[in-house]
Short mmCIF file of C-alpha atoms and ligand atoms in Angstrom, two decimals:
data_model
loop_
_atom_site.label_atom_id
_atom_site.label_comp_id
_atom_site.label_asym_id
_atom_site.label_seq_id
_atom_site.Cartn_x
_atom_site.Cartn_y
_atom_site.Cartn_z
CA MET V 112 18.43 -25.89 16.19
CA ALA V 113 14.97 -27.24 15.13
CA GLU V 114 14.93 -29.76 12.42
CA LEU V 115 14.18 -28.37 8.88
CA ASP V 116 12.64 -30.34 6.09
CA ALA V 117 12.65 -28.21 2.92
CA GLU V 118 10.14 -30.37 1.07
CA LYS V 119 7.76 -30.00 4.17
CA LEU V 120 8.22 -26.12 4.05
CA LYS V 121 7.04 -26.25 0.21
CA GLU V 122 4.23 -28.50 1.05
CA ASN V 123 3.00 -26.21 4.00
CA ALA V 124 3.39 -23.34 1.90
CA LEU V 125 1.02 -24.71 -1.13
CA THR V 126 -1.45 -26.19 1.30
CA SER V 127 -1.85 -22.66 3.19
CA ILE V 128 -2.22 -20.91 -0.39
CA ARG V 129 -4.91 -23.37 -1.41
CA LEU V 130 -6.46 -22.92 2.06
CA GLY V 131 -6.25 -19.20 1.41
CA ILE V 132 -8.19 -19.43 -2.08
CA GLU V 133 -10.84 -21.76 -0.70
CA ASP V 134 -11.36 -19.26 2.17
CA PHE V 135 -11.62 -16.62 -0.46
CA GLN V 136 -14.35 -18.31 -2.38
CA ARG V 137 -16.45 -18.86 0.71
CA ALA V 138 -15.99 -15.25 1.58
CA LYS V 139 -17.38 -14.27 -1.81
CA GLN V 140 -20.23 -16.77 -2.05
CA ALA V 141 -23.87 -15.49 -1.26
CA LYS V 142 -24.90 -16.48 2.40
CA GLU V 143 -27.72 -18.59 0.70
CA GLN V 144 -25.17 -20.70 -0.92
CA GLY V 145 -22.98 -21.38 2.10
CA GLY V 146 -20.88 -18.02 1.86
CA ASP V 147 -19.40 -16.65 4.75
CA PRO V 148 -18.00 -13.20 4.55
CA ALA V 149 -15.94 -13.73 7.84
CA ARG V 150 -13.80 -16.19 5.90
CA ALA V 151 -12.23 -13.25 4.14
CA LEU V 152 -9.74 -12.35 6.94
CA SER V 153 -8.41 -15.77 7.03
CA ALA V 154 -8.16 -15.93 3.23
CA VAL V 155 -5.61 -12.91 3.62
CA ARG V 156 -3.75 -14.65 6.65
CA ASN V 157 -3.68 -18.07 4.95
CA LEU V 158 -2.30 -16.47 1.33
CA PHE V 159 0.29 -14.37 3.21
CA ALA V 160 1.67 -16.96 5.34
CA GLY V 161 1.80 -19.43 2.25
CA ILE V 162 3.80 -16.85 0.38
CA LEU V 163 6.14 -16.30 3.02
CA LEU V 164 6.73 -20.20 3.47
CA LEU V 165 7.36 -20.54 -0.21
CA PHE V 166 9.99 -17.67 -0.21
CA LYS V 167 11.52 -19.36 2.78
CA TYR V 168 11.51 -22.63 0.99
CA LYS V 169 13.45 -20.91 -1.85
CA ILE V 170 16.05 -19.57 0.63
CA ALA V 171 16.54 -23.37 1.94
CA VAL V 172 17.01 -24.82 -1.44
CA SER V 173 19.53 -21.94 -2.36
CA VAL V 174 22.16 -23.70 -0.45
CA ASP V 175 23.68 -27.10 -0.59
CA ASP V 176 24.37 -27.79 3.06
CA PRO V 177 21.03 -28.58 5.23
CA ASP V 178 22.86 -27.14 8.34
CA ASP V 179 23.37 -23.72 6.11
CA ALA V 180 19.70 -23.92 5.15
CA GLN V 181 18.61 -23.90 8.90
CA ALA V 182 20.89 -21.19 9.66
CA LEU V 183 19.32 -19.10 7.09
CA ILE V 184 15.66 -19.78 7.99
CA PHE V 185 15.84 -19.71 11.49
CA ASN V 186 16.49 -16.60 13.82
CA PRO V 187 20.02 -16.53 14.78
CA PRO V 188 21.00 -16.09 18.60
CA GLU V 189 21.93 -12.68 19.83
CA VAL V 190 25.62 -11.45 19.22
CA LEU V 191 26.69 -9.75 22.49
CA PRO V 192 30.01 -7.93 23.61
CA GLN V 193 31.85 -9.58 26.18
CA ALA V 194 35.24 -8.55 28.01
CA ASP V 195 38.17 -10.68 26.41
CA GLY V 196 40.04 -10.44 29.80
CA ASN V 197 42.75 -8.33 28.34
CA GLY V 198 40.68 -5.19 28.20
CA GLY V 199 39.41 -5.95 24.91
CA VAL V 200 35.95 -6.74 23.67
CA GLU V 201 34.76 -10.04 21.95
CA TRP V 202 31.51 -10.29 20.06
CA LYS V 203 29.95 -13.61 20.75
CA PRO V 204 26.80 -15.30 19.81
CA VAL V 205 24.78 -16.12 22.93
CA GLY V 206 22.63 -19.07 23.28
CA LYS V 207 21.23 -21.12 20.46
CA PHE V 208 19.42 -20.68 17.24
CA ARG V 209 15.82 -19.90 17.90
CA LYS V 210 12.85 -21.92 17.27
CA THR V 211 11.24 -19.08 15.24
CA THR V 212 11.80 -18.39 11.73
CA ILE V 213 12.74 -15.16 10.09
CA ASP V 214 10.24 -12.39 9.35
CA VAL V 215 9.58 -10.37 6.10
CA ALA V 216 12.25 -7.83 6.67
CA THR V 217 14.88 -10.49 7.15
CA ILE V 218 13.54 -12.65 4.13
CA LYS V 219 14.10 -9.59 2.11
CA LYS V 220 17.67 -9.27 3.40
CA ARG V 221 18.33 -13.09 2.69
CA PHE V 222 16.76 -12.59 -0.86
CA GLU V 223 19.16 -9.78 -1.55
CA GLY V 224 22.31 -11.72 -0.35
CA PHE V 225 21.27 -14.53 -2.72
CA ASP V 226 20.35 -12.26 -5.59
CA ILE V 227 16.61 -13.72 -5.39
CA ASP V 228 14.30 -11.26 -7.29
CA VAL V 229 10.88 -10.42 -6.09
CA ASP V 230 8.62 -7.54 -6.60
CA TRP V 231 8.84 -6.16 -2.87
CA GLN V 232 6.60 -3.41 -3.48
CA ALA V 233 3.83 -5.63 -4.20
CA ILE V 234 4.64 -7.94 -1.00
CA GLU V 235 5.04 -4.84 1.24
CA LYS V 236 1.68 -3.70 0.09
CA MET V 237 0.10 -7.00 0.80
CA GLN V 238 1.71 -7.06 4.18
CA GLU V 239 0.10 -3.39 5.24
CA CYS V 240 -3.08 -4.80 3.58
CA ARG V 241 -2.78 -7.71 5.96
CA ASN V 242 -1.97 -5.79 9.15
CA HIS V 243 -4.87 -3.27 8.19
CA LEU V 244 -7.37 -5.99 7.71
CA GLU V 245 -6.73 -7.45 11.26
CA HIS V 246 -8.04 -4.28 12.72
CA LEU V 247 -11.49 -4.10 10.67
CA HIS V 248 -14.83 -5.77 11.17
CA PRO V 249 -14.62 -8.83 8.70
CA ALA V 250 -17.89 -7.66 7.08
CA ASN V 251 -15.99 -4.62 6.00
CA THR V 252 -13.05 -6.49 4.42
CA LEU V 253 -14.18 -8.45 1.48
CA GLY V 254 -13.71 -5.77 -1.41
CA GLU V 255 -10.27 -5.03 -0.20
CA VAL V 256 -9.40 -8.80 0.11
CA ALA V 257 -10.48 -9.17 -3.58
CA GLY V 258 -7.74 -6.51 -4.38
CA PHE V 259 -5.06 -8.44 -2.31
CA VAL V 260 -5.93 -11.80 -4.10
CA ALA V 261 -5.69 -10.07 -7.54
CA ASP V 262 -2.33 -8.24 -6.55
CA LEU V 263 -1.05 -11.63 -5.13
CA PHE V 264 -1.61 -13.50 -8.34
CA PRO V 265 1.34 -12.01 -10.59
CA VAL V 266 3.87 -12.15 -7.85
CA LEU V 267 3.08 -15.92 -7.31
CA ARG V 268 3.16 -16.65 -11.06
CA GLU V 269 6.53 -14.89 -11.44
CA PHE V 270 7.95 -16.43 -8.60
CA ILE V 271 6.88 -20.03 -9.15
CA GLN V 272 8.07 -19.78 -12.68
CA THR V 273 11.20 -17.85 -12.41
CA GLN V 274 12.49 -18.92 -8.80
CA LEU V 275 11.13 -22.47 -8.60
CA ASN V 276 11.23 -23.44 -12.17
CA GLU V 277 7.73 -25.06 -11.98
CA GLN V 278 4.39 -24.41 -13.47
CA PRO V 279 2.00 -22.52 -11.01
CA ALA V 280 -1.04 -24.76 -12.75
CA GLU V 281 0.68 -27.86 -11.37
CA VAL V 282 1.89 -26.89 -7.95
CA LEU V 283 -1.23 -24.84 -7.08
CA ALA V 284 -3.60 -27.36 -8.75
CA ASN V 285 -7.31 -26.32 -8.11
CA ALA V 286 -6.31 -22.91 -6.50
CA TRP V 287 -4.77 -21.81 -9.85
CA PRO V 288 -7.80 -21.61 -12.25
CA VAL V 289 -9.43 -19.59 -9.48
CA MET V 290 -6.84 -17.16 -8.96
CA LEU V 291 -6.55 -16.75 -12.80
CA ALA V 292 -10.20 -16.14 -13.39
CA HIS V 293 -10.48 -13.82 -10.35
CA HIS V 294 -7.29 -11.52 -11.43
CA GLU V 295 -8.67 -11.44 -14.91
CA PHE V 296 -12.22 -10.42 -13.73
CA PHE V 297 -10.36 -7.83 -11.39
CA THR V 298 -8.13 -6.23 -13.82
CA ASN V 299 -10.97 -6.04 -16.61
CA THR V 300 -13.35 -4.52 -14.13
CA MET V 301 -10.63 -2.11 -13.10
CA ALA V 302 -10.13 -1.08 -16.63
CA THR V 303 -13.51 -0.47 -17.24
CA CYS V 304 -13.96 1.69 -14.12
CA ALA V 305 -11.00 3.85 -15.02
CA ALA V 306 -12.28 4.27 -18.55
CA ALA V 307 -15.56 5.41 -17.01
CA TRP V 308 -14.15 8.21 -14.99
CA ASP V 309 -12.53 9.65 -18.28
CA ASP V 310 -16.04 11.16 -18.93
CA ALA V 311 -16.55 12.39 -15.42
CA GLY V 312 -14.65 15.76 -15.35
CA VAL V 313 -12.22 14.61 -12.59
CA PRO V 314 -9.58 17.75 -11.95
CA GLU V 315 -6.45 16.30 -14.04
CA LEU V 316 -4.03 16.78 -11.06
CA MET V 317 -6.48 14.85 -8.83
CA LYS V 318 -6.46 12.05 -11.02
CA PRO V 319 -3.81 10.06 -9.19
CA TRP V 320 -5.83 10.24 -6.04
CA LEU V 321 -9.05 9.01 -7.60
CA ASP V 322 -6.98 5.64 -8.06
CA GLN V 323 -6.27 5.41 -4.32
CA CYS V 324 -9.95 5.76 -3.28
CA GLN V 325 -11.67 2.87 -1.71
CA CYS V 326 -15.38 2.09 -1.01
CA GLU V 327 -16.34 3.17 2.47
CA LYS V 328 -18.49 -0.10 3.12
CA CYS V 329 -16.29 -2.73 1.92
CA GLY V 330 -12.99 -1.55 0.78
CA SER V 331 -12.93 -2.34 -2.70
CA SER V 332 -10.96 -0.19 -5.15
CA LEU V 333 -13.59 -1.12 -7.98
CA LEU V 334 -15.45 2.17 -8.06
CA ARG V 335 -17.62 3.43 -11.08
CA PRO V 336 -19.02 6.88 -11.49
CA SER V 337 -22.51 6.99 -11.00
CA GLN V 338 -24.52 6.46 -14.45
CA ASP V 339 -26.97 9.14 -13.43
CA ASP V 340 -24.18 11.81 -13.19
CA ILE V 341 -22.61 11.13 -16.15
CA GLU V 342 -26.10 11.27 -17.92
CA ASP V 343 -26.50 14.50 -16.62
CA GLY V 344 -23.31 15.70 -17.94
CA ALA V 345 -22.17 16.57 -14.43
CA SER V 346 -18.37 16.88 -13.63
CA VAL V 347 -16.70 15.92 -10.44
CA GLU V 348 -14.54 19.22 -10.65
CA SER V 349 -17.67 21.37 -10.29
CA GLN V 350 -20.45 19.28 -8.85
CA ASP V 351 -18.13 17.53 -6.05
CA LYS V 352 -21.18 18.16 -3.84
CA SER V 353 -23.31 15.85 -5.67
CA PHE V 354 -21.27 13.48 -7.77
CA ASP V 355 -21.53 9.75 -6.54
CA TYR V 356 -19.37 6.81 -6.97
CA VAL V 357 -21.08 3.43 -7.26
CA CYS V 358 -18.87 0.37 -5.73
CA VAL V 359 -18.78 -2.37 -8.14
CA ALA V 360 -18.25 -5.20 -5.55
CA CYS V 361 -21.01 -4.22 -3.02
CA GLY V 362 -23.33 -1.52 -4.70
CA HIS V 363 -22.54 1.06 -2.10
CA SER V 364 -23.00 4.46 -3.31
CA ASP V 365 -21.93 7.97 -1.87
CA LEU V 366 -19.73 11.20 -2.97
CA ILE V 367 -16.57 10.75 -4.68
CA ALA V 368 -14.72 13.98 -3.93
CA PRO V 369 -14.49 13.69 -0.20
CA LEU V 370 -12.78 10.18 -0.79
CA MET V 371 -10.31 11.72 -3.23
CA ILE V 372 -9.44 14.53 -0.87
CA LYS V 373 -9.31 12.42 2.10
CA ALA V 374 -6.86 10.17 0.12
CA LEU V 375 -4.59 13.12 -0.51
CA ASN V 376 -4.65 14.19 3.04
CA ASP V 377 -4.09 10.83 4.32
CA ALA V 378 -0.98 10.42 2.30
CA ASP V 379 0.16 13.69 3.79
CA ASP V 380 1.53 12.10 6.67
CA TYR V 381 3.26 14.07 9.27
CA ASP V 382 3.61 14.50 13.06
CA PRO V 383 3.81 17.93 14.46
CA ARG V 384 5.31 16.40 17.66
CA ASP V 385 8.56 15.77 15.54
CA GLY V 386 8.33 19.37 14.08
CA GLY V 387 6.81 18.12 10.97
CA GLU V 388 4.67 20.43 8.88
CA PRO V 389 1.63 19.75 6.73
CA GLY V 390 2.09 19.48 2.98
CA VAL V 391 -1.40 20.32 2.21
CA GLU V 392 -3.68 23.03 3.36
CA GLY V 393 -7.18 24.66 2.30
CA CYS V 394 -7.11 26.47 -0.97
CA ASN V 395 -8.09 30.13 -0.47
CA GLU V 396 -9.70 29.94 -4.14
CA CYS V 397 -11.62 27.01 -4.05
CA ASP V 398 -11.80 26.31 -0.31
CA ARG V 399 -10.83 22.74 -0.64
CA SER V 400 -8.10 20.92 1.45
CA THR V 401 -6.19 20.32 -1.80
CA PHE V 402 -3.45 23.20 -2.00
CA LEU V 403 0.04 21.68 -2.10
CA ILE V 404 2.10 24.11 0.12
CA HIS V 405 5.58 23.29 -1.27
CA GLU V 406 4.39 23.15 -5.02
CA GLN V 407 2.42 26.48 -4.31
CA HIS V 408 -0.78 25.43 -6.26
CA CYS V 409 -4.06 23.69 -5.85
CA LEU V 410 -4.76 20.14 -7.22
CA TRP V 411 -8.49 20.85 -7.55
CA CYS V 412 -8.89 24.36 -9.02
CA GLY V 413 -5.48 24.81 -10.19
CA ALA V 414 -4.91 28.17 -8.26
CA GLU V 415 -1.45 29.35 -8.11
CA LEU V 416 0.24 32.05 -6.00
CA ASP V 417 0.72 35.60 -7.55
CA TYR V 418 3.92 36.13 -5.44
CA LYS V 419 6.10 32.64 -5.37
CA GLU V 420 9.03 34.01 -3.34
CA CYS V 421 10.01 37.32 -1.48
CA SER V 422 11.33 39.78 -4.03
CA VAL V 423 14.18 40.67 -1.47
CA CYS V 424 15.43 37.42 0.30
CA GLU V 425 13.74 34.97 -2.35
CA GLU V 426 12.06 32.77 0.46
CA SER V 427 9.20 30.90 -0.69
CA LEU V 428 6.02 32.54 0.00
CA GLY V 429 2.75 30.90 1.12
CA GLN V 430 -0.98 31.53 0.59
CA GLY V 431 -0.85 33.84 3.73
CA ASP V 432 1.86 36.15 2.27
CA GLN V 433 0.01 37.19 -0.81
CA TRP V 434 -1.41 40.41 0.74
CA ASN V 435 1.84 42.32 0.99
CA GLY V 436 3.00 42.67 -2.64
CA GLY V 437 5.53 39.93 -3.04
CA LEU V 438 7.74 40.19 0.46
CA CYS V 439 7.88 37.60 3.27
CA GLY V 440 6.44 38.47 6.61
CA TYR V 441 9.90 39.74 7.73
CA HIS V 442 10.55 42.13 4.85
CA ALA V 443 7.20 43.35 4.76
CA HIS V 444 7.50 44.39 8.41
CA VAL V 445 10.92 45.89 7.75
CA PHE V 446 9.62 47.98 4.72
CA ASP V 447 6.35 49.04 6.73
CA LYS V 448 8.84 50.42 9.50
CA VAL V 449 11.08 52.28 7.06
CA MET V 450 7.89 54.00 5.70
CA ARG V 451 6.62 54.91 9.08
CA ASP V 452 10.04 56.32 10.31
CA ASP V 453 10.25 58.64 7.17
ZN1 LIG F 534 -18.24 -1.64 -1.67
ZN1 LIG F 535 -8.19 25.33 -5.14
ZN1 LIG F 536 12.28 38.36 2.58
#
């Protein structure tokens, strides 16, 4: 088994986080001041690696025996069935502990086994963000990275204080005030943006999807309604072909409605090859792709069905079944036949 040094793990974790914050600062700076937007991706890589190392350190110091610590951190050998020579089966570990350490999914299982509390939703969101950023051009990621760093802040603070019993300002040194200031800036800006949309006439049921929107140019979620549209008294609901957002991070401006509708449709994840069916379709009333099939109403215009279920068999009806007076396709056909036979 490879040698495990818990203190080394912690040191590497903190170094990685500090490097990540340095990368983040460089990525944010203007080019004239030596800024380099390409550092955004390595910021996320370093920060994510750092937090995983910190988690492994916690696992390693949760047991007294260093051998146990190693067994928890390194990937165990594969367990395979073998004939026991008497017609039975024996399950035996094959080979040694590997040189690789455990991944996010296994860290989660270890934490559960040791009652270590972490906001996994936040971690999984970060993992998704990191994997997603790997596939983008670095120039298009800075806005999203800013959100990543802001989300990381409470997780780190909580973990260092409650699980390591240390003070973040001490262990993270110079990186801490940078994170703190960024987090404060970010959450304040988020709140101002959210308040500004209150006067923009966003359809009530679409509001959760507004929160999912990101700038098409930089990926930032810090979007404001365009001041011109607000001053004109325009509303997103009825002026969706002209109402713009403005990105606070990069200044890019474009229509907000298609972003909201896209966010809704992207979340409606289904694979027709698995026999999956869509949950969203075009609305017959307003023509936008915002009609929730199972809920039988439109999130944009609020249109509902006249007939929600077949009056004979109570099967749910869709937009396409409204023409036949509240019957499903089958019963409409049966009634039609009876009438003709008479
Ligand atoms: Zn932007
Ligand atoms: Zn509609
Ligand atoms: Zn029916």
